[in-house]
Amino acid sequence: MICSVTDNKLSIEKSDAGRRGLWCKNPLRAKAKIPANLRRKSPPRLPELSEFDVVRHFTRLSRLNFSVDTHFYPLGSCTMKYNPRFNEEAAALQGFAALHPLAHDTCAQGTLELLHDLSARLCELCGLDAITLQPAAGAHSEFTGLLLAKAYFEAKGETRTEIVVPDSAHGTNPATASMMGFTTVNLASKPDGRLDVEELKKHIGPKTAVLMMTVPNTLGIFETNIEEICRVAHEAGALVYMDGANLNALIGLVKPGELGIDMMHLNFHKTFSTPHGGGGPGAGAIVCRKHLAPFLPVPLVKKAGGGYVSDFGDGRSIGKVKAFFGNTGVLVKAYAYMLAHSAAEFGEIAACSIINANYVAALLKDLYPSYAREYCMHECVLTPGADLTAKGLKTLDVAKGLLDRGFHAPTIYFPLIVHEAIMIEPTETESKETLDEFVAAMRDVHASGVADPQSLKDAPRTLPVKRLDEVLAARQPNLRW
Ligand SMILES: *Cc1c(COP(=O)(O)O)cnc(C)c1O
């Protein structure tokens, strides 16, 4: 009973008064020296189960998990790819993992050398001059980048209060701008999903501190005018920030610095071999040009006297954005990943991510029209076709239908500027067979929606949890049993 697949009971519902695991009978526990006034008046309401009941309960739950190790995860804007296990082993090496954060530089030469070499390699890959590895994530890097911009303009004696953000931006871009006290100026994209240079010219000026743009943008489309865009921004005296979360589409093919940007961020948990969405911290970075380098967070690492030392700069730094050198375990994984790939191999990663997204879009375009007029980059944005919408079916129904067919849902209702968006990022690590199975599932969802719309509205039907009232769940979350 207890480990049946259809067993959906909570452990508290399986509770049987008086059942215990063996260790609970340990006589030492009863003698715990907790003062009487601090002890509970009534016993806690905990499930009473045998040890075996507990093991089976949690093992069964763990097998209900969706994970990148068991299922294809087509979440757009998230890069849920395979990250080599080998890199986890590198990060777990005791010399890195057990190093005390306060260890003196002389005792941390290996880690300092790694950070120094990783920094140099990432600058080279991005075509930029300097880098901080301190930020803990992409959004944290954006925050760091805008701090750099503030310090840069302050040093020049300029007051600039606005950040220009295209409407195709990731939500973290305007959020970062307002968190930093800037005013966000929203730019409407052209119908083809690209930034409108004429609009940009109207909205950029002496008040603009930074133009923040995602490349490729959140529609999975490359900004073909990027050099002109950067020129227009620079003529207005503004800096160009590139949100580099989508670097999987460009890595090894394009050096973003050569496009004209001033700084960009990296997401190590998207591009550089740290699992995204569970199992530990991520990391970010800001890579920038020389004119922003003096303001980077400290410490950095520099070579000196035949070794490596912490570099606290010349006093112009914005300070720290994270303790010590950031999440160094993640950086070790990134380094192992970088050592394993040549520049040409990185180019292949980008090419495969682009081919995979276009493959899926092409095989689905008759049923799920694609937003991109031509090709997309590493992710495609689709919508449910007229056959489905005519039956009152929506993107949410397609996503739930996929769950019944063994696939994690893609990102849905993002980017916001596409009505009923279904955003698919296959990533470079998925095989043709997996993509074919996914396409077959999407086509099957379509067929069942057309034949029997109610069946799709009732999906998922094979999972322990059926369709949720998401509005109620958001407004009145029930956080207790
Ligand atoms: C993921 C993402 C971010 C935010 O990165 P986090 O590491 O999750 O903070 C920003 N911009 C884009 C385009 C992203 O895809």
PDB file of C-alpha atoms in Angstrom, residues 10 12 45 476-481:
ATOM      1  CA  LEU A  10       0.678  12.780   3.096  1.00  0.00           C
ATOM      2  CA  ILE A  12       0.605  12.758   8.421  1.00  0.00           C
ATOM      3  CA  ARG A  45       1.699  17.019  15.590  1.00  0.00           C
ATOM      4  CA  GLN A 476      -4.776  32.438  -0.284  1.00  0.00           C
ATOM      5  CA  PRO A 477      -1.846  30.038  -0.108  1.00  0.00           C
ATOM      6  CA  ASN A 478      -2.447  27.192   2.297  1.00  0.00           C
ATOM      7  CA  LEU A 479       0.964  26.674   3.816  1.00  0.00           C
ATOM      8  CA  ARG A 480      -0.152  24.253   6.520  1.00  0.00           C
ATOM      9  CA  TRP A 481      -1.866  20.923   6.453  1.00  0.00           C
TER      10      TRP A 481
END
